[in-house]
Coordinates of C-alpha atoms and ligand atoms in Angstrom, one line a residue:
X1 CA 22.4 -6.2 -3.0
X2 CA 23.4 -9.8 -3.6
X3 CA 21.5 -12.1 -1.3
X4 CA 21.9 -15.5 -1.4
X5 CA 18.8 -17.9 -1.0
X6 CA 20.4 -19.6 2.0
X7 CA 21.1 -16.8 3.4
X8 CA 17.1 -15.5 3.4
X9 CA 16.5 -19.0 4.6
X10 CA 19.0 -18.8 7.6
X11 CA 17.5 -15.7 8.5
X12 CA 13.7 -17.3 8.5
X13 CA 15.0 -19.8 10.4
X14 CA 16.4 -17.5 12.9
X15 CA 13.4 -15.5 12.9
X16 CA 10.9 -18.0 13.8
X17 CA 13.2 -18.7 16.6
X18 CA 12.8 -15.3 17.7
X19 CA 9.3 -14.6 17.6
X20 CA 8.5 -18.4 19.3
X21 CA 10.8 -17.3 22.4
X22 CA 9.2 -13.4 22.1
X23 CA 6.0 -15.5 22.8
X24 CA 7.2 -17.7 25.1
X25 CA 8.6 -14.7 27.0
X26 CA 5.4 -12.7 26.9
X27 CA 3.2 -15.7 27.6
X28 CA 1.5 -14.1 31.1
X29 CA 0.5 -11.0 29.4
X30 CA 0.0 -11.5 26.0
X31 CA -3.8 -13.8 25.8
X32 CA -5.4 -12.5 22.6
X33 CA -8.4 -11.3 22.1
X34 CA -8.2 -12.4 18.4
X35 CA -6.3 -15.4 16.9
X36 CA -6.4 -15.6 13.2
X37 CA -4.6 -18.3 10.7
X38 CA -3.8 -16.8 8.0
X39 CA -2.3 -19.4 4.9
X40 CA -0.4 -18.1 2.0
X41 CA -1.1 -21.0 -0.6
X42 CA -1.4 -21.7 -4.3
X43 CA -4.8 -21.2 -5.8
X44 CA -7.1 -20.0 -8.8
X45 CA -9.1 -17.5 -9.2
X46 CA -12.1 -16.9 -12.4
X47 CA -11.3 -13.3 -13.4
X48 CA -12.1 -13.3 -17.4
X49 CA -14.4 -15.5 -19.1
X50 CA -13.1 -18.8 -20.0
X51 CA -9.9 -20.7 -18.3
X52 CA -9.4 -19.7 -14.5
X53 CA -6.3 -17.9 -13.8
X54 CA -3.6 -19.8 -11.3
X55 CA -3.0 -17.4 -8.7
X56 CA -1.7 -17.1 -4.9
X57 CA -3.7 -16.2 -1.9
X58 CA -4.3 -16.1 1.6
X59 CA -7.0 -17.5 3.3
X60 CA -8.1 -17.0 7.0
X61 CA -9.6 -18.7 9.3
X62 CA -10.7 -17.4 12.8
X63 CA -9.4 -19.4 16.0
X64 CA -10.7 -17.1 18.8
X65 CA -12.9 -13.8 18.5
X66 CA -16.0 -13.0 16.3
X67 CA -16.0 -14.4 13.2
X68 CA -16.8 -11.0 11.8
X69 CA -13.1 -10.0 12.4
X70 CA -12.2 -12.2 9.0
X71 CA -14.8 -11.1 5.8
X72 CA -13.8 -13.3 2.2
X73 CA -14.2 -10.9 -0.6
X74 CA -16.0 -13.3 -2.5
X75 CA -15.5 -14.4 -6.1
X76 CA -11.7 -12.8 -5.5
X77 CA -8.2 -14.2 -5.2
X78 CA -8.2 -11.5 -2.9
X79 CA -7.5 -12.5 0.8
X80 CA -10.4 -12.4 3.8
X81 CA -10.5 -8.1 5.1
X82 CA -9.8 -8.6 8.4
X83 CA -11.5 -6.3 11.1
X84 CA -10.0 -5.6 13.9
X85 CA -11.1 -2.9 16.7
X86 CA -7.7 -0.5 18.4
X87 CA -6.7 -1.5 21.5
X88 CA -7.6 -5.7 20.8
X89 CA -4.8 -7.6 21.3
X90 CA -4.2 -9.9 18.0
X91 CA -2.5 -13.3 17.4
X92 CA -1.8 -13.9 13.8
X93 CA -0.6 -17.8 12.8
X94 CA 1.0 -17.1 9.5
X95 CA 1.0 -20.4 7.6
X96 CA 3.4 -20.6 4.4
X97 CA 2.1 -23.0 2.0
X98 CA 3.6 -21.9 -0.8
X99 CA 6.9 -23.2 -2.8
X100 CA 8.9 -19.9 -1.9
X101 CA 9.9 -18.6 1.2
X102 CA 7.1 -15.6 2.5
X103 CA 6.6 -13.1 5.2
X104 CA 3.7 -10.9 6.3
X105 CA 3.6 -6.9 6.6
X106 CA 0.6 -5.2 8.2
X107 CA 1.1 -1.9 6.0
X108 CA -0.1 1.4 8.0
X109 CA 0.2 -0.5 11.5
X110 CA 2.4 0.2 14.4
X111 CA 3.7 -3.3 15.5
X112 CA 6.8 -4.4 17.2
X113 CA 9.6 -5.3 15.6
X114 CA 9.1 -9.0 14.9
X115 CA 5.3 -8.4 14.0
X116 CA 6.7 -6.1 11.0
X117 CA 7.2 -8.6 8.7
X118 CA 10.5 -7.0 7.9
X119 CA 12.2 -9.8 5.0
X120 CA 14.7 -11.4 7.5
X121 CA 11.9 -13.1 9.3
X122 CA 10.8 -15.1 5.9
X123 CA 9.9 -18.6 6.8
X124 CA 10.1 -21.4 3.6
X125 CA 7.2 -22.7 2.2
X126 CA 5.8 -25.0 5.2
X127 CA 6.8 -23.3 7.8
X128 CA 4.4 -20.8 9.8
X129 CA 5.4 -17.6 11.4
X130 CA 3.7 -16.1 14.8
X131 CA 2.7 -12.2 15.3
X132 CA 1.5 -11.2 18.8
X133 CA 0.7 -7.6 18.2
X134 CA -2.0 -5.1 19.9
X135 CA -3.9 -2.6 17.5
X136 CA -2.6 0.9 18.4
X137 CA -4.0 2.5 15.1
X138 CA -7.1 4.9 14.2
X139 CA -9.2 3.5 12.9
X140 CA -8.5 3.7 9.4
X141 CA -8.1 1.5 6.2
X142 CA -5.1 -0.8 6.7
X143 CA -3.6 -3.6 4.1
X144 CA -1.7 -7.0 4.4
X145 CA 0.8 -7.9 1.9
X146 CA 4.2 -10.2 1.7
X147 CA 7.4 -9.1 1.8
X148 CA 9.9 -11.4 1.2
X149 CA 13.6 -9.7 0.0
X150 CA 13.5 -9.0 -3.8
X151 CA 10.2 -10.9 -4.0
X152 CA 7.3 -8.5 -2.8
X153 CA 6.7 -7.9 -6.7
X154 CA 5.6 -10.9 -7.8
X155 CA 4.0 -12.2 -4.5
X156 CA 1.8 -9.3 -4.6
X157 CA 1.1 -9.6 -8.2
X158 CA 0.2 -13.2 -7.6
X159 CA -2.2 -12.1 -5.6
X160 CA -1.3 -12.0 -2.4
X161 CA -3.4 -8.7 -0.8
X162 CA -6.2 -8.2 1.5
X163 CA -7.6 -5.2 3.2
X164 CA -7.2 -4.4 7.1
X165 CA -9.7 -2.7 8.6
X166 CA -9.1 -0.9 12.5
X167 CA -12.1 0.7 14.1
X168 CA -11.9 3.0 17.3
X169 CA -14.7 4.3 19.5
X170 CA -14.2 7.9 18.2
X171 CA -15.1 7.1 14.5
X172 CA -18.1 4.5 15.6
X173 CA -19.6 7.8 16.9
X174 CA -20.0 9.3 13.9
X175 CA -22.4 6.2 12.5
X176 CA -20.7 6.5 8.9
X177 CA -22.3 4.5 6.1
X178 CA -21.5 0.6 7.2
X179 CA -22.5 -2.6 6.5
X180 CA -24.1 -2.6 2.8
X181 CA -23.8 0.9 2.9
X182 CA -19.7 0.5 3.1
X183 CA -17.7 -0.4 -0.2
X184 CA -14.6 -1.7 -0.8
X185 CA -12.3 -1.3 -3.7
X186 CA -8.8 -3.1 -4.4
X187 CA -7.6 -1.5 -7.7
X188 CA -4.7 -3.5 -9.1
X189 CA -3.6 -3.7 -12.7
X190 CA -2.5 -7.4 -14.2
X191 CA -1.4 -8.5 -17.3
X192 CA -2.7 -11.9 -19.0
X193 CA -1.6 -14.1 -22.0
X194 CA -3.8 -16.1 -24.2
X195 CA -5.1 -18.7 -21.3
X196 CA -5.6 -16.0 -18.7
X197 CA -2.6 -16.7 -17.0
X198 CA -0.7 -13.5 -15.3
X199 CA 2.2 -12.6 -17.1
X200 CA 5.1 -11.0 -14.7
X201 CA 8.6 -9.7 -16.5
X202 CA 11.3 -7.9 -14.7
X203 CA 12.9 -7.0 -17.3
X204 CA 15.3 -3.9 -16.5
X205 CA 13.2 -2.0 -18.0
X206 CA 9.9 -3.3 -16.1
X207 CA 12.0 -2.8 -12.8
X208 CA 13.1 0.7 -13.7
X209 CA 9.3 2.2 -14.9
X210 CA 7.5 -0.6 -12.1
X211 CA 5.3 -3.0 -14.1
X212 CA 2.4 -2.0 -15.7
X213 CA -0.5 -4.5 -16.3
X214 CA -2.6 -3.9 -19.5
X215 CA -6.3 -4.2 -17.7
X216 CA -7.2 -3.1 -14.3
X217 CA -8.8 -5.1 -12.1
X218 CA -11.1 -3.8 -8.7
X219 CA -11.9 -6.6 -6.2
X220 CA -10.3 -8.7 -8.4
X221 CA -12.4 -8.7 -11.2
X222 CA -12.4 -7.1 -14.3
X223 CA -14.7 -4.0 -14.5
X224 CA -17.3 -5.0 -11.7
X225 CA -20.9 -3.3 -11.6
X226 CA -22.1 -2.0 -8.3
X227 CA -26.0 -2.1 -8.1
X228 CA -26.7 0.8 -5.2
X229 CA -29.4 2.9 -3.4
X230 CA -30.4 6.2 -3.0
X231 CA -28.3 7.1 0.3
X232 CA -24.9 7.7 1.2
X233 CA -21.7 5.3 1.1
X234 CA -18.7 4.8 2.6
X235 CA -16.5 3.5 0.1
X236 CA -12.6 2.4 1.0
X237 CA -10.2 2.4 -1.7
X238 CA -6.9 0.8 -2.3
X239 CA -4.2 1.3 -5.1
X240 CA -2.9 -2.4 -4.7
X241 CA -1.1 -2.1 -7.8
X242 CA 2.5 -2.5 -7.8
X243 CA 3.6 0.3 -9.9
X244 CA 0.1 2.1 -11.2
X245 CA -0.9 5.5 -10.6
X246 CA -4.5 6.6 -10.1
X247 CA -6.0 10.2 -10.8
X248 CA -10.0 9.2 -9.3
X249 CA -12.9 10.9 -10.1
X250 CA -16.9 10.4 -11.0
X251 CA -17.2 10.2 -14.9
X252 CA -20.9 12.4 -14.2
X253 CA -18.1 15.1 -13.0
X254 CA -19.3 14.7 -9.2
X255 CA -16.5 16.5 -7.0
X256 CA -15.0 13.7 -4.8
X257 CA -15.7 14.1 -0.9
X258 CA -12.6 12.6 1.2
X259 CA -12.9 11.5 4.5
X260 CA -9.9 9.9 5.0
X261 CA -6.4 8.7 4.4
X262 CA -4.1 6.1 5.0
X263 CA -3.6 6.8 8.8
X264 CA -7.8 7.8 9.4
X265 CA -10.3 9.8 9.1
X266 CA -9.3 13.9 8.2
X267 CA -10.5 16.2 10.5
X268 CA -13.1 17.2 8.4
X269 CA -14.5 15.8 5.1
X270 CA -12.5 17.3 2.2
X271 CA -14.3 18.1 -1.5
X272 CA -11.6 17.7 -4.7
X273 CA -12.4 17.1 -8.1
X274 CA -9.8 14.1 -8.4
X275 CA -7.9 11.7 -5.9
X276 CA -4.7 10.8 -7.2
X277 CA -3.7 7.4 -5.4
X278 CA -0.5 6.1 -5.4
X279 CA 0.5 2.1 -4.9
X280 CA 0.1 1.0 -1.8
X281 CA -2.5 4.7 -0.6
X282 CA -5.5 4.3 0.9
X283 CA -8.9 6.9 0.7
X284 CA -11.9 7.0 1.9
X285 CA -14.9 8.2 0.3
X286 CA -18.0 9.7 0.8
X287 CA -20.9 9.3 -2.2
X288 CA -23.7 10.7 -1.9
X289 CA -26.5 9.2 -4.3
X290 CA -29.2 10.5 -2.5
X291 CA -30.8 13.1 -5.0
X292 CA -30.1 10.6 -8.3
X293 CA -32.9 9.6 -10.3
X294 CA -33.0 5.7 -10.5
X295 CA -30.9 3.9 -13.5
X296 CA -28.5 6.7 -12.9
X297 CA -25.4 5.0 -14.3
X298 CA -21.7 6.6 -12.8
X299 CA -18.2 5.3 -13.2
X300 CA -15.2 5.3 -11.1
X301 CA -12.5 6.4 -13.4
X302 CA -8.8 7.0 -13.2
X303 CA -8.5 10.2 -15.2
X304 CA -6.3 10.6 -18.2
X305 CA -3.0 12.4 -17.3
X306 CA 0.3 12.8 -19.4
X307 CA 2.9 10.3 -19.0
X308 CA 5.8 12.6 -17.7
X309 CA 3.6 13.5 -15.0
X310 CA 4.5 10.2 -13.0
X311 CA 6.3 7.9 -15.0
X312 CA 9.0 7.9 -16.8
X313 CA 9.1 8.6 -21.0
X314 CA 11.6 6.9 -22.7
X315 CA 9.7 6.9 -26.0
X316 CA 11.5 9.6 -27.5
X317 CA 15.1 7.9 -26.8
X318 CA 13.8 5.0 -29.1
X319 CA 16.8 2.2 -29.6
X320 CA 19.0 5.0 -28.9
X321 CA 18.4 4.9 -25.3
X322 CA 21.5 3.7 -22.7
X323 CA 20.1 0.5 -23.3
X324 CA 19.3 0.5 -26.9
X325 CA 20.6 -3.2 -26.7
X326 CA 18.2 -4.4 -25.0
X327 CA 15.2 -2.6 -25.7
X328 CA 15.4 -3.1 -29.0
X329 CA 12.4 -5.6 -29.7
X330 CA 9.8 -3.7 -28.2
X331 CA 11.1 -0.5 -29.3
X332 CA 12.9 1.3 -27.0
X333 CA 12.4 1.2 -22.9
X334 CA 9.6 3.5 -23.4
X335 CA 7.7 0.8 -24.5
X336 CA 7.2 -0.5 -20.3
X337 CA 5.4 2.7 -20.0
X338 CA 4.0 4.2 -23.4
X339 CA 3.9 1.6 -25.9
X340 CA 2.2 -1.0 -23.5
X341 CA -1.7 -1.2 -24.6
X342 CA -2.5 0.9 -21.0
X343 CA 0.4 3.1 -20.7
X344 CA 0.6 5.2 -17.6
X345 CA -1.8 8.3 -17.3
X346 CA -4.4 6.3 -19.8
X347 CA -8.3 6.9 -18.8
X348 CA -9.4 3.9 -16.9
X349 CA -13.1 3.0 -16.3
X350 CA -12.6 0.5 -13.3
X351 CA -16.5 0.0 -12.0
X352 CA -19.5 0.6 -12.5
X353 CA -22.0 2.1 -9.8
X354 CA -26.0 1.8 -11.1
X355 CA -28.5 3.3 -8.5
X356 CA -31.2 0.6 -9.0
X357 CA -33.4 1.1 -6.0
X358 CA -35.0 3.7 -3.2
X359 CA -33.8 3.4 0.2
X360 CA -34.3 6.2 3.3
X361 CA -30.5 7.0 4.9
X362 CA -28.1 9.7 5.0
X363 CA -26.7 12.2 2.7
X364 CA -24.1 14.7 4.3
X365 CA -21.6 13.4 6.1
X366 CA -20.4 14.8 9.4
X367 CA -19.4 18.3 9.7
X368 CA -16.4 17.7 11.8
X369 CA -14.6 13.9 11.7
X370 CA -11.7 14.1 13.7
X371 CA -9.1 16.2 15.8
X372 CA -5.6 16.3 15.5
X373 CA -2.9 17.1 17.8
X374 CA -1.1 20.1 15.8
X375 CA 0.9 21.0 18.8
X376 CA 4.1 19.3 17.9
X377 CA 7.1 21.7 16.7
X378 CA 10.5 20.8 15.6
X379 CA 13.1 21.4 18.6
X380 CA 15.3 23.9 17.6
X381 CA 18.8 22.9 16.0
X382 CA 16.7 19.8 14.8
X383 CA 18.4 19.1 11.5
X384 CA 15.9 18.1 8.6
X385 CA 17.2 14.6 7.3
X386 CA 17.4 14.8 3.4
X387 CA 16.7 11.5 1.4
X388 CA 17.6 12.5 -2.3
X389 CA 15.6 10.0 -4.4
X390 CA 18.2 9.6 -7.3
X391 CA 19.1 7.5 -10.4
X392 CA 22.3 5.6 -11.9
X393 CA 23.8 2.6 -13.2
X394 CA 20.5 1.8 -13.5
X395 CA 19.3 1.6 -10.3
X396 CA 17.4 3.7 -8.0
X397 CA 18.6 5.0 -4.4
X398 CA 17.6 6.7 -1.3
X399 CA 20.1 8.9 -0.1
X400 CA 22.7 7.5 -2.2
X401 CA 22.3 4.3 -0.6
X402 CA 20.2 0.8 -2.3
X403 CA 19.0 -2.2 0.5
X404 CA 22.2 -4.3 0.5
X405 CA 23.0 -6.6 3.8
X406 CA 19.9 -7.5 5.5
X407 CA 20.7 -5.6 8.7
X408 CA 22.6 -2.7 7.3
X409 CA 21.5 0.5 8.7
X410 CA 23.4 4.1 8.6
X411 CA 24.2 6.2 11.2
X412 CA 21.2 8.6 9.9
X413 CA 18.8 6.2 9.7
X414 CA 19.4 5.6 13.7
X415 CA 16.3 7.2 15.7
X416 CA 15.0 7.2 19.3
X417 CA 12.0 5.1 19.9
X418 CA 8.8 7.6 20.0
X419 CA 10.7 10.6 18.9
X420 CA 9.5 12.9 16.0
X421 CA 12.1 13.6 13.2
X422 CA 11.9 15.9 10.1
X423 CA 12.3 14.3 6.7
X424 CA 12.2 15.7 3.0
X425 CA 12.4 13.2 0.4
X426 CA 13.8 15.0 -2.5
X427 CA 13.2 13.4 -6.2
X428 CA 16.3 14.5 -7.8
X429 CA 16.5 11.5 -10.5
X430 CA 19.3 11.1 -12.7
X431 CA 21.0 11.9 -15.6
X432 CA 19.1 12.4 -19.0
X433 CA 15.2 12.9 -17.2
X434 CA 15.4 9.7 -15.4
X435 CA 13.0 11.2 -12.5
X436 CA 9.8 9.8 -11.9
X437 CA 7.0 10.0 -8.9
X438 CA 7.9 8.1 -6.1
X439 CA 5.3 6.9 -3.4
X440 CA 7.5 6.6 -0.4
X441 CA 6.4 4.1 2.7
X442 CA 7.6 4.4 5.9
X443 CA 7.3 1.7 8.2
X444 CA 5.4 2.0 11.8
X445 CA 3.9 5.1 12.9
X446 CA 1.6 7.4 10.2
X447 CA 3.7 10.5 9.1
X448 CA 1.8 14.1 7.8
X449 CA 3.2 16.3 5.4
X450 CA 4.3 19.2 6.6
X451 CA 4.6 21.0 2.7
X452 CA 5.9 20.4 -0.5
X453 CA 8.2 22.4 -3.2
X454 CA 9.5 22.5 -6.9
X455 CA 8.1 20.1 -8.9
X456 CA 6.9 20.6 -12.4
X457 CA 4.8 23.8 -12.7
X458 CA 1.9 22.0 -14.3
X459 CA 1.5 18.6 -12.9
X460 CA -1.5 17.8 -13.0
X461 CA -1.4 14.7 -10.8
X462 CA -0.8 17.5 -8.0
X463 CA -4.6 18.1 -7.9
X464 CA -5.6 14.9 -6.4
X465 CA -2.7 15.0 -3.3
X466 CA -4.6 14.6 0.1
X467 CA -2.3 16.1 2.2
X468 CA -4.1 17.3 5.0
X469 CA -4.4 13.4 6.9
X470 CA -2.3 11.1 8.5
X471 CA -0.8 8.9 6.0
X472 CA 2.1 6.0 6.0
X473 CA 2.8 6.5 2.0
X474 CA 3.3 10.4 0.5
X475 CA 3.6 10.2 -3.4
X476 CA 6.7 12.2 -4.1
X477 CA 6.5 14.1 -8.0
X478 CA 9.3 14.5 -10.1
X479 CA 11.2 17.4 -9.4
X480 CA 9.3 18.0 -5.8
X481 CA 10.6 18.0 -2.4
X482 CA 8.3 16.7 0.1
X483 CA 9.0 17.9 3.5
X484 CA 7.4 15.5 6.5
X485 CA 6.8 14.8 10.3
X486 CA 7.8 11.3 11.2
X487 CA 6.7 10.3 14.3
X488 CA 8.6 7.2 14.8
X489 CA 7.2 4.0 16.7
X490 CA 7.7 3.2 20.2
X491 CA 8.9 0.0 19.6
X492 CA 12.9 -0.4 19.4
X493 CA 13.9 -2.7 16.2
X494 CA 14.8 -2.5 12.7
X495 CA 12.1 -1.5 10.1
X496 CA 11.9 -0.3 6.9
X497 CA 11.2 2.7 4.4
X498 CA 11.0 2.6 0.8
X499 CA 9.6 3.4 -2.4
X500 CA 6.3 1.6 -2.9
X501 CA 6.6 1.1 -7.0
X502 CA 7.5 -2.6 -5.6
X503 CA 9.7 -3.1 -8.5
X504 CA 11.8 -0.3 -6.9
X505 CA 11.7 -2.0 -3.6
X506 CA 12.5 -5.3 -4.8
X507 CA 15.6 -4.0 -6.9
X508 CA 16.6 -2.1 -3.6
X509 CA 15.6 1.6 -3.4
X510 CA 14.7 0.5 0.6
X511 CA 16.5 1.2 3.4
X512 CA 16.4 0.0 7.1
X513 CA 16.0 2.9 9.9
X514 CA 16.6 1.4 13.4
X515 CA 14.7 2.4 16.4
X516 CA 16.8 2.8 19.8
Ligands
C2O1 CU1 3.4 -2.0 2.0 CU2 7.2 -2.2 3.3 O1 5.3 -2.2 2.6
CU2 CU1 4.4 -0.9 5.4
CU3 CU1 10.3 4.4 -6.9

C-alpha cells in the first residue's frame, strides 16, 4: 500500500492520455447533448458566524444544454447539483485547480471505465480530465465526489461534494413533489478550531473509527431552517459524511415514508419509523405537511443509538488498549468515537422544517412507484463469493486482501461484463471486538440485497435498513452477513469496491474487481 507521489502522477499522466485518444476514437458518435466544466479549486465558504471557513469546491459551468442541468446550492461550499435526464449523452471537462492531484467519481452511475474516476486517472493540479459518458441510470439521487488514492478523505472533507440528479420518463409520470416542492439535504459532519477553520487528523485512531466531526452540517450550513407549506415534499437526502452514521426520523414522531434508494425509486412507497443512512446512501422522502396547523415546528433528527451499534468502543480499553502509547493524551482510542463532544450514536437535530404558509397540492404519494424485474435466479453451481470484512495489524481488509498496486486485481475479483454474481460481505472484525458497520460501495451497476444474517440480536440501527430498492452502498453491521445480487456493468475495465467510511478507503480496505 505504498504509493509513491510520482507514481500517482505517472498514472494521471497516462490517463489523460487515454481518455483524450478514447475521445478522439469515438469522435463520430459521441456529440453530447450536455457539456459541463466542472473546476475543483480552492475557495471559502461562511458556515458559522464570524471568520469564513477556507474550503475546496467545485464549481460548474454549462457549455452546451439547458442551463437547468447545473443548480448552485447557494450560500454552500457545496458544488452546483447537476441534473441530468437517462439516456442524454454527457461531456464532463474536469478542471483541476487545486495544489494536489484530483479525480472525479460519479457515485451510483454506470460509466465506462475511464469515466469512473477510478485514482489512476488523477490529473495534478492544472491539468483537466475529459468524461464522455451516456446516462444509463433510473432516475434516482446520484452524488459526485473525488477520488484521488489515499486522499478521498480529506478532499471530501474539504468540501468537495455535490448532488447528481438522473430523471427518466417513468418517474416524470408519477408528477412527484418538484421544483419548490423538492428538497435537498447533504448531511456531513466537520470539525472546526477557534477561527472556523476545518480541522482534519488521521491519526490511527481517526483512520481506524473514520473521522467524526463535532457539529453536523446539512447543505453546508450549520442547523438550517426550512420555512414550508401545507402540501407534500419530495425531499433527497445524502449522508456526505465521511465516517457518520445516521438513524432519521421526525422529532413530532411522524413515521418516515420512503420512496427511494440509492439506485431509484422502490416499487412502492415504504412507511418506517427511522432511516438509518450510511456515508455515502442516498433516500428519498416523502413529507406530508398537509393536515399541520401553521407554525407547526418539526425537526429532522438523527436518533440517539448506542455506540457499539456502528462504531467501534474503545473506551473501556482506556491507555491499556494495543496502542496505549499513543492514545494516551486523549485517553485512550475510544476517545475518536466516545470521548469526542458528538460521539457516534449522539441525537442530532440537523434542520429545522416550520410550516409557515397555506398552499393547495398533494398529500399521498403514489400507490405503486416502480416495477422491478425479480426474475433473475442464481445459475446453479454458482458459487457465492465471500468478502470477510476483517481486522489486524491495524488495518482493515476485504477478503484478506488491502488496495496495494494500482492495477492489482485477484483472480476472484475477475467478472464477465453484464453478468450477475452473488456476494456476501461478512463483518467478521478482529481480535478483541474490533468489528464495526461497514457501508460497502460497489462501483458501476446498483446491487439489491438479497438477505441478511447474524448480527447482534438488538441492534437497533437494523430498523432503519431500506432494503427492499436498488442501491450501490449496503451498510454491513457488526457481526452480520449481507448476502447480495451484483449485477455487474457492461463496460469491460477496472473499477472498484470498498468500504465507504473513507478513512477505511483511504488506508486501503478497497479492492479493484475487473470487468472482461
Ligand atoms: Cu463514492 Cu468509490 O466512491
Ligand atoms: Cu462509487
Ligand atoms: Cu469500513
Amino acid at each position: 500500500m505504498t504509493y509513491t507521489r510520482r507514481e500517482v502522477i505517472s498514472f494521471g499522466a497516462m490517463a489523460v492520455a487515454t481518455a483524450a485518444t478514447a475521445r478522439v476514437q469515438g469522435w463520430s458518435q459521441f456529440t453530447p447533448d450536455v457539456e459541463l466544466e466542472l473546476t475543483a479549486q480552492t475557495g471559502r465558504a461562511q458556515i458559522l458566524p464570524g471568520r469564513p471557513t477556507d474550503v475546496w469546491q467545485f464549481t460548474g459551468r454549462v457549455i452546451k444544454g439547458p442551463s437547468s442541468v447545473l443548480a448552485p446550492v447557494e450560500g454552500s461550499y457545496l458544488g452546483p447539483t447537476i441534473r441530468l435526464a437517462r439516456g442524454q449523452k454527457v461531456r464532463i471537462r474536469f478542471a483541476n485547480r487545486l495544489p494536489d492531484p484530483s479525480i472525479v467519481h460519479w457515485h451510483g452511475l454506470d460509466v465506462p471505465e475511464a469515466a469512473d474516476g477510478h485514482p489512476r486517472f488523477a490529473v495534478d493540479g492544472g491539468k483537466d480530465y475529459v468524461y464522455e459518458f451516456e446516462v444509463t441510470n433510473r432516475a434516482g439521487t446520484y452524488w459526485y465526489h473525488p477520488h484521488p488514492h489515499m486522499q478521498t478523505g480529506p478532499q471530501v472533507y474539504s468540501g468537495l461534494a455535490g448532488m447528481l440528479i438522473v430523471t427518466d420518463a417513468e418517474e416524470a409520470a408519477l408528477s412527484l413533489p418538484s421544483g419548490a416542492t423538492e428538497l435537498l439535504a447533504v448531511i456531513q459532519d466537520r470539525k472546526f478550531d477557534a477561527s472556523n477553520q476545518l480541522v482534519y487528523s488521521t491519526t490511527m485512531m481517526d483512520m481506524e473509527t473514520g473521522f467524526l466531526g463535532n457539529r453536523v452540517l446539512v447543505n453546508g450550513q450549520a442547523a438550517p431552517q426550512w420555512s414550508l407549506a401545507t402540501r407534500a415534499y419530495r425531499i433527497r437526502i445524502l449522508n456526505g459524511s465521511n465516517a457518520r452514521l445516521y438513524k432519521l426520523a421526525w422529532s413530532d414522531g411522524t413515521p418516515m415514508t420512503v420512496l427511494g434508494t440509492d439506485g431509484g425509486l422502490l416499487e412502492q412507497p415504504h412507511t418506517q419509523q427511522y432511516v438509518t443512512l450510511a456515508p455515502a446512501q442516498r433516500v428519498d422522502l416523502w413529507l406530508d405537511l398537509s393536515q399541520r396547523a401553521l407554525d407547526t415546528r418539526i425537526e429532522l433528527q438523527s436518533a440517539a443509538f448506542p455506540l457499539t451499534d456502528g462504531g467501534l468502543d474503545m473506551s473501556g480499553m482506556g491507555g491499556m488498549g494495543r496502542m496505549g502509547g499513543m492514545g494516551g493524551m486523549g485517553g485512550g482510542r475510544g476517545a475518536a468515537m466516545a470521548g469526542t463532544s458528538l460521539p457516534l450514536g449522539a441525537p442530532i437535530s440537523l434542520a429545522t422544517l416550520t410550516v409557515a404558509r397555506r398552499e393547495k397540492g398533494l398529500s399521498a404519494p403514489p400507490a405503486r412507484l416502480s416495477t422491478f424485474d425479480r426474475s433473475w435466479q442464481p445459475a446453479p453451481g454458482v458459487p457465492v463469493r465471500q468478502v470477510p470484512l476483517t481486522f489486524r495489524m491495524m488495518e482493515w481488509f476485504m477478503a484478506g486482501r488491502a488496495f496495494g498496486e494500482m492495477m492489482e486485481v485477484a483472480s476472484d475479483e475477475t467478472v464477465k461484463a453484464g453478468s450477475t454474481q452473488i456476494w456476501e460481505f461478512v463483518n467478521a472484525g478482529g481480535p478483541m471486538g474490533m468489528q464495526m458497520a461497514h457501508p460497502i460501495h460497489i462501483h458501476g451497476r446498483q446491487f439489491r440485497v438479497l438477505g441478511r444474517s447474524g448480527g447482534a440480536p438488538g441492534n437497533s440501527l437494523r430498523e432503519g435498513l431500506v432494503d427492499g430498492g436498488w442501491t450501490d452502498t449496503v451498510l454491513v453491521l457488526p457481526n452480520e452477513t449481507v448476502r447480495l445480487q451484483v449485477p455487474f456493468t457492461s463496460h469491460a475495465g477496472l473499477y472498484l469496491y470498498h468500504c465507504h467510511i473513507l478513512e477505511h478507503e483511504d488506508m486501503g480496505m478497497m479492492r479493484n474487481f475487473k470487468v472482461i
